[in-house]
Each structure stands twice: as C-alpha cells, then as structure tokens.
Coordinates of C-alpha atoms in Angstrom, one line a residue:
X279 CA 105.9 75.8 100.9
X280 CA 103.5 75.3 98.1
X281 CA 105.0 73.3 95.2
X282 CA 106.9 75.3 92.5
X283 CA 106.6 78.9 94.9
X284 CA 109.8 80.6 95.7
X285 CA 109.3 83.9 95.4
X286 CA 106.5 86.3 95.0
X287 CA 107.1 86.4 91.2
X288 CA 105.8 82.8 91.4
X289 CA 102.7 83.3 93.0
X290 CA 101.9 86.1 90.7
X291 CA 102.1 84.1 87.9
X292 CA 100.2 81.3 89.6
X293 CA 97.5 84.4 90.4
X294 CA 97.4 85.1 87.2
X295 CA 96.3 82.0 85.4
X296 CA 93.5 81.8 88.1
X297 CA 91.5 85.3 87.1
X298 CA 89.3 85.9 84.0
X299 CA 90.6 89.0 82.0
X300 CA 88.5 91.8 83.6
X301 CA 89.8 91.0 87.3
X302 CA 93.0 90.5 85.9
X303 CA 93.1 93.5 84.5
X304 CA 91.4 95.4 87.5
X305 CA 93.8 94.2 90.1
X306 CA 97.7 93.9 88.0
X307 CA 97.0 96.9 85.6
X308 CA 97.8 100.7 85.9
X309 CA 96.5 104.3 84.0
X310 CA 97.5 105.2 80.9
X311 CA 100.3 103.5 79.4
X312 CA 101.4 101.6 83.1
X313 CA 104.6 103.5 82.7
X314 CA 104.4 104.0 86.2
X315 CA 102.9 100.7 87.4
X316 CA 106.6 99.1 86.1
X317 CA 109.0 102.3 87.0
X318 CA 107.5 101.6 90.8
X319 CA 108.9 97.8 90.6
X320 CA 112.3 99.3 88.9
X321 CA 113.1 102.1 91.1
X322 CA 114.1 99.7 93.5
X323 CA 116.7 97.6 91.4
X324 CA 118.5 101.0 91.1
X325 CA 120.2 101.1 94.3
X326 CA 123.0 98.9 95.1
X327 CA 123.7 97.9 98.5
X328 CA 127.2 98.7 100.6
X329 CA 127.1 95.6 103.4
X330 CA 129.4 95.6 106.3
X331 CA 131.4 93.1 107.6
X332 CA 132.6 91.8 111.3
X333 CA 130.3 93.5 113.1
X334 CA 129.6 90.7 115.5
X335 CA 125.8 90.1 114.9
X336 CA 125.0 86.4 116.2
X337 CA 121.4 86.8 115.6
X338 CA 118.9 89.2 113.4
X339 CA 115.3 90.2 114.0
X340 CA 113.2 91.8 111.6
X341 CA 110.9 93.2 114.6
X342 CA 109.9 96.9 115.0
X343 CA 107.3 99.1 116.6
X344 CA 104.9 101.0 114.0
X345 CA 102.2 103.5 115.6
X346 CA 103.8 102.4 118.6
X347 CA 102.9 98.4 118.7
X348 CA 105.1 95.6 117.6
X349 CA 104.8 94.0 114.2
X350 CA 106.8 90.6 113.6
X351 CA 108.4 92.5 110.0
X352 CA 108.0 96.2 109.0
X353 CA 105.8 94.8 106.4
X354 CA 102.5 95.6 106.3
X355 CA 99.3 94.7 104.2
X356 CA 98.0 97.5 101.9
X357 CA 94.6 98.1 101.4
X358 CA 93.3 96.4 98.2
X359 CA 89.4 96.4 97.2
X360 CA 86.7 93.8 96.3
X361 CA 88.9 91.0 97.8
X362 CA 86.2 88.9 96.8
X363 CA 86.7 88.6 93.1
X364 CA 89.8 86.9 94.2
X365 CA 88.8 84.7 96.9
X366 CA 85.7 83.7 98.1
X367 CA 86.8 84.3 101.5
X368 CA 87.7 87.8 100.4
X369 CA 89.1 90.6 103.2
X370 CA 88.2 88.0 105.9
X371 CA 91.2 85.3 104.6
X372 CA 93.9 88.4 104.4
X373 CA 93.3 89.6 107.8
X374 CA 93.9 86.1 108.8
X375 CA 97.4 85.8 106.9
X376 CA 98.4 89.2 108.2
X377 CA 97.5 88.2 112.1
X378 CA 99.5 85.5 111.5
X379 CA 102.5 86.5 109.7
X380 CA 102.5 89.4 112.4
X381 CA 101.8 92.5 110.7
X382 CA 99.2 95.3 110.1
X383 CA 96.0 94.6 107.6
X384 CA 94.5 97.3 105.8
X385 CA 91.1 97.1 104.9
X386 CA 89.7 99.3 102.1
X387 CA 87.2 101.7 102.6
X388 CA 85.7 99.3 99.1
X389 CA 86.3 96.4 101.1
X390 CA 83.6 93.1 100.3
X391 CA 83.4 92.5 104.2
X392 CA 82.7 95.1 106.8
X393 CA 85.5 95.9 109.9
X394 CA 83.4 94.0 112.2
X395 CA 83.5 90.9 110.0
X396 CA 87.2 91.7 109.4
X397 CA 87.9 92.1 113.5
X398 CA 85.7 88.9 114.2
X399 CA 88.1 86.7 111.4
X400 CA 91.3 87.9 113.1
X401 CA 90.6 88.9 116.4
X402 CA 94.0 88.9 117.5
X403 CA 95.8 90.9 114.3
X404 CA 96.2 94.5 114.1
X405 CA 93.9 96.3 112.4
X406 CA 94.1 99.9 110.5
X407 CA 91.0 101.0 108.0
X408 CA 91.7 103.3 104.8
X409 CA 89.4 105.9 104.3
X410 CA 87.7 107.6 101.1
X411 CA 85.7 109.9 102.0
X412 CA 81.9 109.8 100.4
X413 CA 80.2 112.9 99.7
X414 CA 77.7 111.5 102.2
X415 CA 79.2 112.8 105.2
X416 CA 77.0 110.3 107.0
X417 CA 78.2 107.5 104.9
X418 CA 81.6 108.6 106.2
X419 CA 81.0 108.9 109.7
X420 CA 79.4 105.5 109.8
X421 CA 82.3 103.3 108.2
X422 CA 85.0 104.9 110.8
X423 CA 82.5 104.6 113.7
X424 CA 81.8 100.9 112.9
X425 CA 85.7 100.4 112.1
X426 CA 87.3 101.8 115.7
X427 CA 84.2 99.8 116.9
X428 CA 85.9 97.2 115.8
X429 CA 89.4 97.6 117.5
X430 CA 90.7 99.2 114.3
X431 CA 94.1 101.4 115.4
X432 CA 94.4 104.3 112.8
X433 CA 92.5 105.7 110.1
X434 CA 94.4 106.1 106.5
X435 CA 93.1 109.0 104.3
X436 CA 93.5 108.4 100.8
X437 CA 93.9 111.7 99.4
X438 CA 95.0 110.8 95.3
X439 CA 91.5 109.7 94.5
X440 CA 88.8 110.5 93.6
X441 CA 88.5 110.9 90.4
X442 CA 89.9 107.7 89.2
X443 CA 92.8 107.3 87.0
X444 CA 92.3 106.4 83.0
X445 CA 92.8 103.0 83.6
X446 CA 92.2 101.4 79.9
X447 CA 92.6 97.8 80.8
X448 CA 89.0 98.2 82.4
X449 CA 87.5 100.1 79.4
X450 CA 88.9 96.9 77.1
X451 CA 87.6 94.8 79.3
X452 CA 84.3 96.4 80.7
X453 CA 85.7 95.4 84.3
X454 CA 82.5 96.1 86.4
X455 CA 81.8 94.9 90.2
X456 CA 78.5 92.1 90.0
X457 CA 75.6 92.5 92.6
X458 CA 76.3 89.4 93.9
X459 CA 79.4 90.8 95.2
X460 CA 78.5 93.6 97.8
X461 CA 80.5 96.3 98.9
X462 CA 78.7 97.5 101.9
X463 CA 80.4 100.9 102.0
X464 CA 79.2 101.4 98.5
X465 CA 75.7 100.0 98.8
X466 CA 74.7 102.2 101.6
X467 CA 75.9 104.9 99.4
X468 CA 73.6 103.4 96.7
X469 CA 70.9 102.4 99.3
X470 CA 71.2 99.1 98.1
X471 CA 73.4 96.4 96.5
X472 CA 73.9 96.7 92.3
X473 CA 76.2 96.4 89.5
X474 CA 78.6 99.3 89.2
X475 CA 81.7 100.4 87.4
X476 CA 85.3 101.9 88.9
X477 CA 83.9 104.8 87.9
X478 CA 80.7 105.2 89.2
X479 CA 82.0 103.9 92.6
X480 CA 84.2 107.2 92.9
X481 CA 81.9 109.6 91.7
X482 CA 80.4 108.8 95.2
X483 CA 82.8 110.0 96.9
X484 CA 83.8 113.7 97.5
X485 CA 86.8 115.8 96.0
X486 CA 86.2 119.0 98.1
X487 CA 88.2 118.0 100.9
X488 CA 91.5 120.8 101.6
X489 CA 94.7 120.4 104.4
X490 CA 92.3 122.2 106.9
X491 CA 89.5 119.4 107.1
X492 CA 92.4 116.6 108.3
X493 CA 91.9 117.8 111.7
X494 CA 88.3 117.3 111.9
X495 CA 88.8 114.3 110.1
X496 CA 91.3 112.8 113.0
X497 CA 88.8 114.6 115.4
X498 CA 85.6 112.0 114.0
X499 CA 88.0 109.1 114.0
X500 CA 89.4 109.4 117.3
X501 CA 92.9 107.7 116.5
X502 CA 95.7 108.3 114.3
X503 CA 95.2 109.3 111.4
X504 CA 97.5 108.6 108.4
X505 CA 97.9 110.3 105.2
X506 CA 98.1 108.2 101.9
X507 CA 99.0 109.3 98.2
X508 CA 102.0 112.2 99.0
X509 CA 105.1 112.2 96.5
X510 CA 106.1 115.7 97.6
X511 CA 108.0 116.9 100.3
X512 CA 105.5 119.8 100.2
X513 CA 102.5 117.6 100.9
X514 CA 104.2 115.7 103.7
X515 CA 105.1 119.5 105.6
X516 CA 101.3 120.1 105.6
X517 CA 100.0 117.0 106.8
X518 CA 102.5 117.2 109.6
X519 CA 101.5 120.5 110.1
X520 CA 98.2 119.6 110.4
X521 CA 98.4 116.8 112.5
X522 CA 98.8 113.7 110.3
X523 CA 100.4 111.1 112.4
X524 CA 101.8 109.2 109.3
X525 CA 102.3 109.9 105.7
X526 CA 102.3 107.0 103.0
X527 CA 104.1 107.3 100.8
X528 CA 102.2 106.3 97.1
X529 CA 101.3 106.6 94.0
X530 CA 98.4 104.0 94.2
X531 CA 100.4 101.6 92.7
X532 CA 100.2 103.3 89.3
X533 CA 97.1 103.1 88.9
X534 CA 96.2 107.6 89.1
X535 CA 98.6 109.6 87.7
X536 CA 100.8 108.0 84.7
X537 CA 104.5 109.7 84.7
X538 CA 104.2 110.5 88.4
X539 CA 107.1 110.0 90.4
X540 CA 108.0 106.5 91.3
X541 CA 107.3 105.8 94.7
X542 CA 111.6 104.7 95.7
X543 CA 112.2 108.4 94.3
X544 CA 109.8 110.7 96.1
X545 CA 110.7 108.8 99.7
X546 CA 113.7 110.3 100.6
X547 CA 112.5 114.3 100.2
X548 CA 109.3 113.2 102.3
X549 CA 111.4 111.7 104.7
X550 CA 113.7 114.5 105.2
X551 CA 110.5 116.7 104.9
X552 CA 108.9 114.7 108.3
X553 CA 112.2 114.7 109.8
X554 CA 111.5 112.1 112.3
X555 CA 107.7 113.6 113.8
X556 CA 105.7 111.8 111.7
X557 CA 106.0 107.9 110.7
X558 CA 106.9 107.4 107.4
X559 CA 105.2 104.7 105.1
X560 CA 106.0 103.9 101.4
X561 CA 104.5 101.5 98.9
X562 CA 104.4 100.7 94.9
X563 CA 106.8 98.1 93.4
X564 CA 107.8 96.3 96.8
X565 CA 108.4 92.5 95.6
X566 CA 111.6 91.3 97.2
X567 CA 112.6 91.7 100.6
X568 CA 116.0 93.3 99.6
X569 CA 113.6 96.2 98.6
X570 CA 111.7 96.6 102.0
X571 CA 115.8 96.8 103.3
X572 CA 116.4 99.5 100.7
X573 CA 113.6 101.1 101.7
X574 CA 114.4 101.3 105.5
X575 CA 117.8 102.4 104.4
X576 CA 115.8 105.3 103.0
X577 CA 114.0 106.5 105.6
X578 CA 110.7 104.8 105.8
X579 CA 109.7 102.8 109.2
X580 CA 107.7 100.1 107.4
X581 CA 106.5 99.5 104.1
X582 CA 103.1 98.0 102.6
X583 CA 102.4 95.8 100.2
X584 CA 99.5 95.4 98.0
X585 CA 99.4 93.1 95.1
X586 CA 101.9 90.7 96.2
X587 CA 99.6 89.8 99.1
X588 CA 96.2 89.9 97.2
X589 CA 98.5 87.8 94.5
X590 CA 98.6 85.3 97.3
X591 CA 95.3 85.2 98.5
X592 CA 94.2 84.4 94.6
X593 CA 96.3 81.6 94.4
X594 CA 96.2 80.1 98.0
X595 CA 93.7 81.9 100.4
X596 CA 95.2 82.7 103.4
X597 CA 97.8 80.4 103.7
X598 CA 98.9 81.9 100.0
X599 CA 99.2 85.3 101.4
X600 CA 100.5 84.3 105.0
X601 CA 103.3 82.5 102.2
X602 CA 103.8 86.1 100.7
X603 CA 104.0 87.9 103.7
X604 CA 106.5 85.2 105.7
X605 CA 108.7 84.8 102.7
X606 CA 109.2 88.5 102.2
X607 CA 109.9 88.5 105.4
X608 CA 112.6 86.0 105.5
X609 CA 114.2 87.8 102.5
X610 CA 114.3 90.8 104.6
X611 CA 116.1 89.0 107.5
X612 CA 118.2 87.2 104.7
X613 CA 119.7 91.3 103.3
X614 CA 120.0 92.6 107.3
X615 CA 122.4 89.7 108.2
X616 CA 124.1 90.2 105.0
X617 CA 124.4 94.0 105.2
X618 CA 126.0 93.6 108.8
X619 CA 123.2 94.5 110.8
X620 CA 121.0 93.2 113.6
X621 CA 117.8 95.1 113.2
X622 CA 115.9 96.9 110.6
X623 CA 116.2 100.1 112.7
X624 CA 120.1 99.7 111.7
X625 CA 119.5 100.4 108.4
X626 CA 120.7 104.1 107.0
X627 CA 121.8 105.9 103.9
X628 CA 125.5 104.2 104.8
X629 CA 124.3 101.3 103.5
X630 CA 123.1 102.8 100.4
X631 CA 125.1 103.8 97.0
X632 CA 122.8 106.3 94.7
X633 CA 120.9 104.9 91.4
X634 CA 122.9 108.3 89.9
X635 CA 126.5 106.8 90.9
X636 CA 126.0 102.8 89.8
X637 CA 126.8 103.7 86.4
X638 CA 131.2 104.1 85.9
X639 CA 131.2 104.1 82.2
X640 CA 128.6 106.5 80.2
X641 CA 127.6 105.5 76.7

C-alpha cells in the first residue's frame, strides 16, 4: 500500500496537490453551483444497511458476470477524457490497473490514446469504448471500427451530451486542452491536432440523434450497445425497447445538468423499468465499497467509477489506480460478509432500510 493511503478519500487529496488549477478544476468540478456533483456522493450515505446474521457463509467472493464475462468485482472503470493531463502514461496506464484489478475499462470517445494503443497496453483486460457521436458520421464510424478492431466488447452511447454543461470552474480558470496533447478522435474531426476548449470539442459532435437511430447505431458497431446518461424510468423503457443491451445509469458525474436527480435516486425506477432484460449500470458518487453494496442491493449488476480511478492514476500511475480499484474492492467484500451474504448477486432490497425512514424523530 502506498504510505499514508487508506481509502480513496486519500488518494484524492494526494491527486489533488499534484494538478495545476485548470485540470483540477476540469477533472473534480461540476456545472453550475456542483449541487449535484456533492448530492451524487451523499445519496449514498442515506441508506442504512439491515445485515443478517448465521447464515453460514465460510467464504465471500465479490465475482460476477457482466455482458456475460467474468469481472473479479462488479466494479468497473468509467470512461474519463484526456487521461494525459493526469499521467503521462494517460488511458494506456488505466487499462493496465483495470486488467489487473479484474474489471472492465472504458475508454472515452476523447480519449489521449486510440483503442488499438489501449488493446496493445492490456491485452489481456476487458475492453468497452464510449461513444459520442460526431456530426461527422465518418468520424463516427471510424472510432467504433478501429475500437471492435481492437477486441473492444460493447459500445456505450452517451446520450446527456452534447452540449456541455455550464461548468464555471473552466471559465475561471480558462481550462483548455494543449496541442501537445492529442486527442485523435478530435483531431481527425479538426484534420489536425490544436488547442481547443470543452466547448469547442462538443460542438463537433451531433445533437440530432432520436430513440430510432440506436438501432442503426448497434447495427454499425456490431456488439452490444449500452446506453449512458438515463435518470428516468421512461428513458430506460425506450432504450430497451429499442434494443439497448444496457442502460447506465448517470448524471455525468454532475458535470450537465445542476439539480438533476442524483444518481442513488433515479436507480431504483430504472431498475424496475428494465425489469431484469436489460443490464443495469449506475455511476456518480461511488467512493466506498459499502456504496457499490448499496447499490447492488438496488438493483444495479455493476457499478462504474470515474474519478476515484483517474484520482489514482494522478497520484500513482497504474499501480495508484490498480490501489483504487483493489481497495474498493476489498471494501465491498468487507459489507457482503458483514451483511450475511456470499455473493454480490445476494444482495436485495432486504438488506436495505429507505433514506425516507432513517429519520425517528422530526425536528
């Protein structure tokens, strides 16, 4: 264990005193006021926990199957862009922590490394790409071609961007992405490598897509394809209905919408929504393994996690973030054996007392 790390709170704050102001403020900070950026990490300390005793368990395993292959923990890596400003090693490092911790990388469509650079760092990890779509239709085509190339598994459409979010931390700070550091996604939008803002990068992309273009979508891709940014049981019926084979469940981490819905109270109403044909996903707020148990007790098959892995990566490359991703782990095995259970897949609304009934005495 590094010295002075026990939780992921501690490699945050390490993270933190190792960026300048304008990553900083890129990678922790939210839109608007960040209301919902710190309601996503509080949502989860509402519900309280009803363990079980002598139920005979001599041994707990944190393994599942998600899209239908083993991961060592349901917890998977989120994708999170320009990797780069944080690590010289970027992507490349992450995808190694994730292969070995076990579980699923992401890589973002504004990823600094391309999926076959990813694929070749971590051949043996699992692999899924998220998608933006650009309003260069070839542009699109290209990145998911080159990414199930690659071995990738499953395609995640985000679908709560574009446009981008007010995110004032970047105005304050003119956070802007150097040439040095390419995104190649973006520069063959551009036709070549430059500077360019948050902004810029999204008016790239399209905002014309509707629920009947998923299918087609799938169709180019040629493997699963997820759907990412739904808070509303509504949103989750039609991407079933059009042939999602997962929803996520997010508000990217805050950083869209202020006030939405925190991501611990839209899961349950999108779980009962996919009622078991679709796999559920949830992210936003996920710091403790307790929460990933909560979580599962919810509904969701696996959840991702974002800046505590990228929090990781800035302070230790990818032994920081194998660190995260093993130690929120261990948490998680830590709340099954103390809840009475032997597997994650144990986990239900039994062992789950509301954030509306915690409270005996009112003011």
């Amino acid at each position: 264990m590094p010295e002075g790390w026990v939780n992921v709170f501690d490699v945050q704050r390490e993270a933190e005193r190792k960026l300048g102001p304008g990553p900083l403020g890129y990678f922790s900070g939210g839109a608007g006021d960040e209301l919902t950026v710190r309601e996503n990490v509080e949502a989860w300390k509402g519900w309280r926990l009803r363990p079980r005793q002598l139920t005979g368990n001599e041994s707990v395993s944190t393994a599942v199957e998600v899209l239908g292959a083993p991961v060592a923990a349901p917890i998977l890596v989120a994708p999170v862009a320009y990797q780069r400003m944080l690590h010289p090693e970027g992507e490349t490092a992450t995808a190694r922590a994730a292969a070995a911790a076990g579980t699923v990388m992401c890589l973002s469509t504004l990823a600094t490394a391309t999926p076959t650079e990813v694929a070749a760092a971590a051949p043996g990890g699992r692999r899924w790409f998220q998608l933006y779509p650009f309003s260069d239709a070839a542009v699109t085509r290209a990145l998911m071609a080159e990414a199930v190339a690659a071995g990738f598994e499953a395609v995640i459409l985000t679908v709560d961007a574009p446009p981008g979010g007010k995110r004032e931390q970047d105005q304050r700070t003119g956070f802007a992405i150097p040439p040095e550091v390419e995104i190649p996604s973006v520069a063959a939008a551009l036709g070549g490598a430059q500077s360019f803002s948050v902004t810029r990068t999204f008016d790239l992309m399209t905002r014309s897509l509707t629920w009947d273009d998923l299918g087609e979508v799938a169709a180019e891709a040629g493997v699963p394809l997820l759907v990412k940014g739904l808070l509303t049981a509504e949103d989750a019926e039609l991407a079933v209905a059009h042939g999602a084979a997962g929803v996520v469940v997010s508000n990217h981490g805050g950083r869209q919408l202020d006030r939405s819905v925190t991501t611990a109270e839209a899961l349950p109403e999108i779980v009962e929504a996919v009622a078991g044909r679709a796999t559920v996903l949830v992210d936003g707020g996920i710091r403790r393994g307790i929460d990933v148990a909560i979580a599962l007790a919810l509904g969701a098959d696996a959840v991702l996690v974002g800046r505590p892995a990228i929090w990781g990566l800035t302070a230790g490359g990818t032994e920081g973030a194998e660190w995260v991703l093993r130690t929120l782990a261990e948490e998680l095995e830590l709340a099954l054996a103390l809840l009475g259970v032997a597997s994650p897949r144990d986990l239900s609304h039994e062992h789950l007392r509301s954030p509306l009934t915690t409270r005996v005495y009112s003011d």
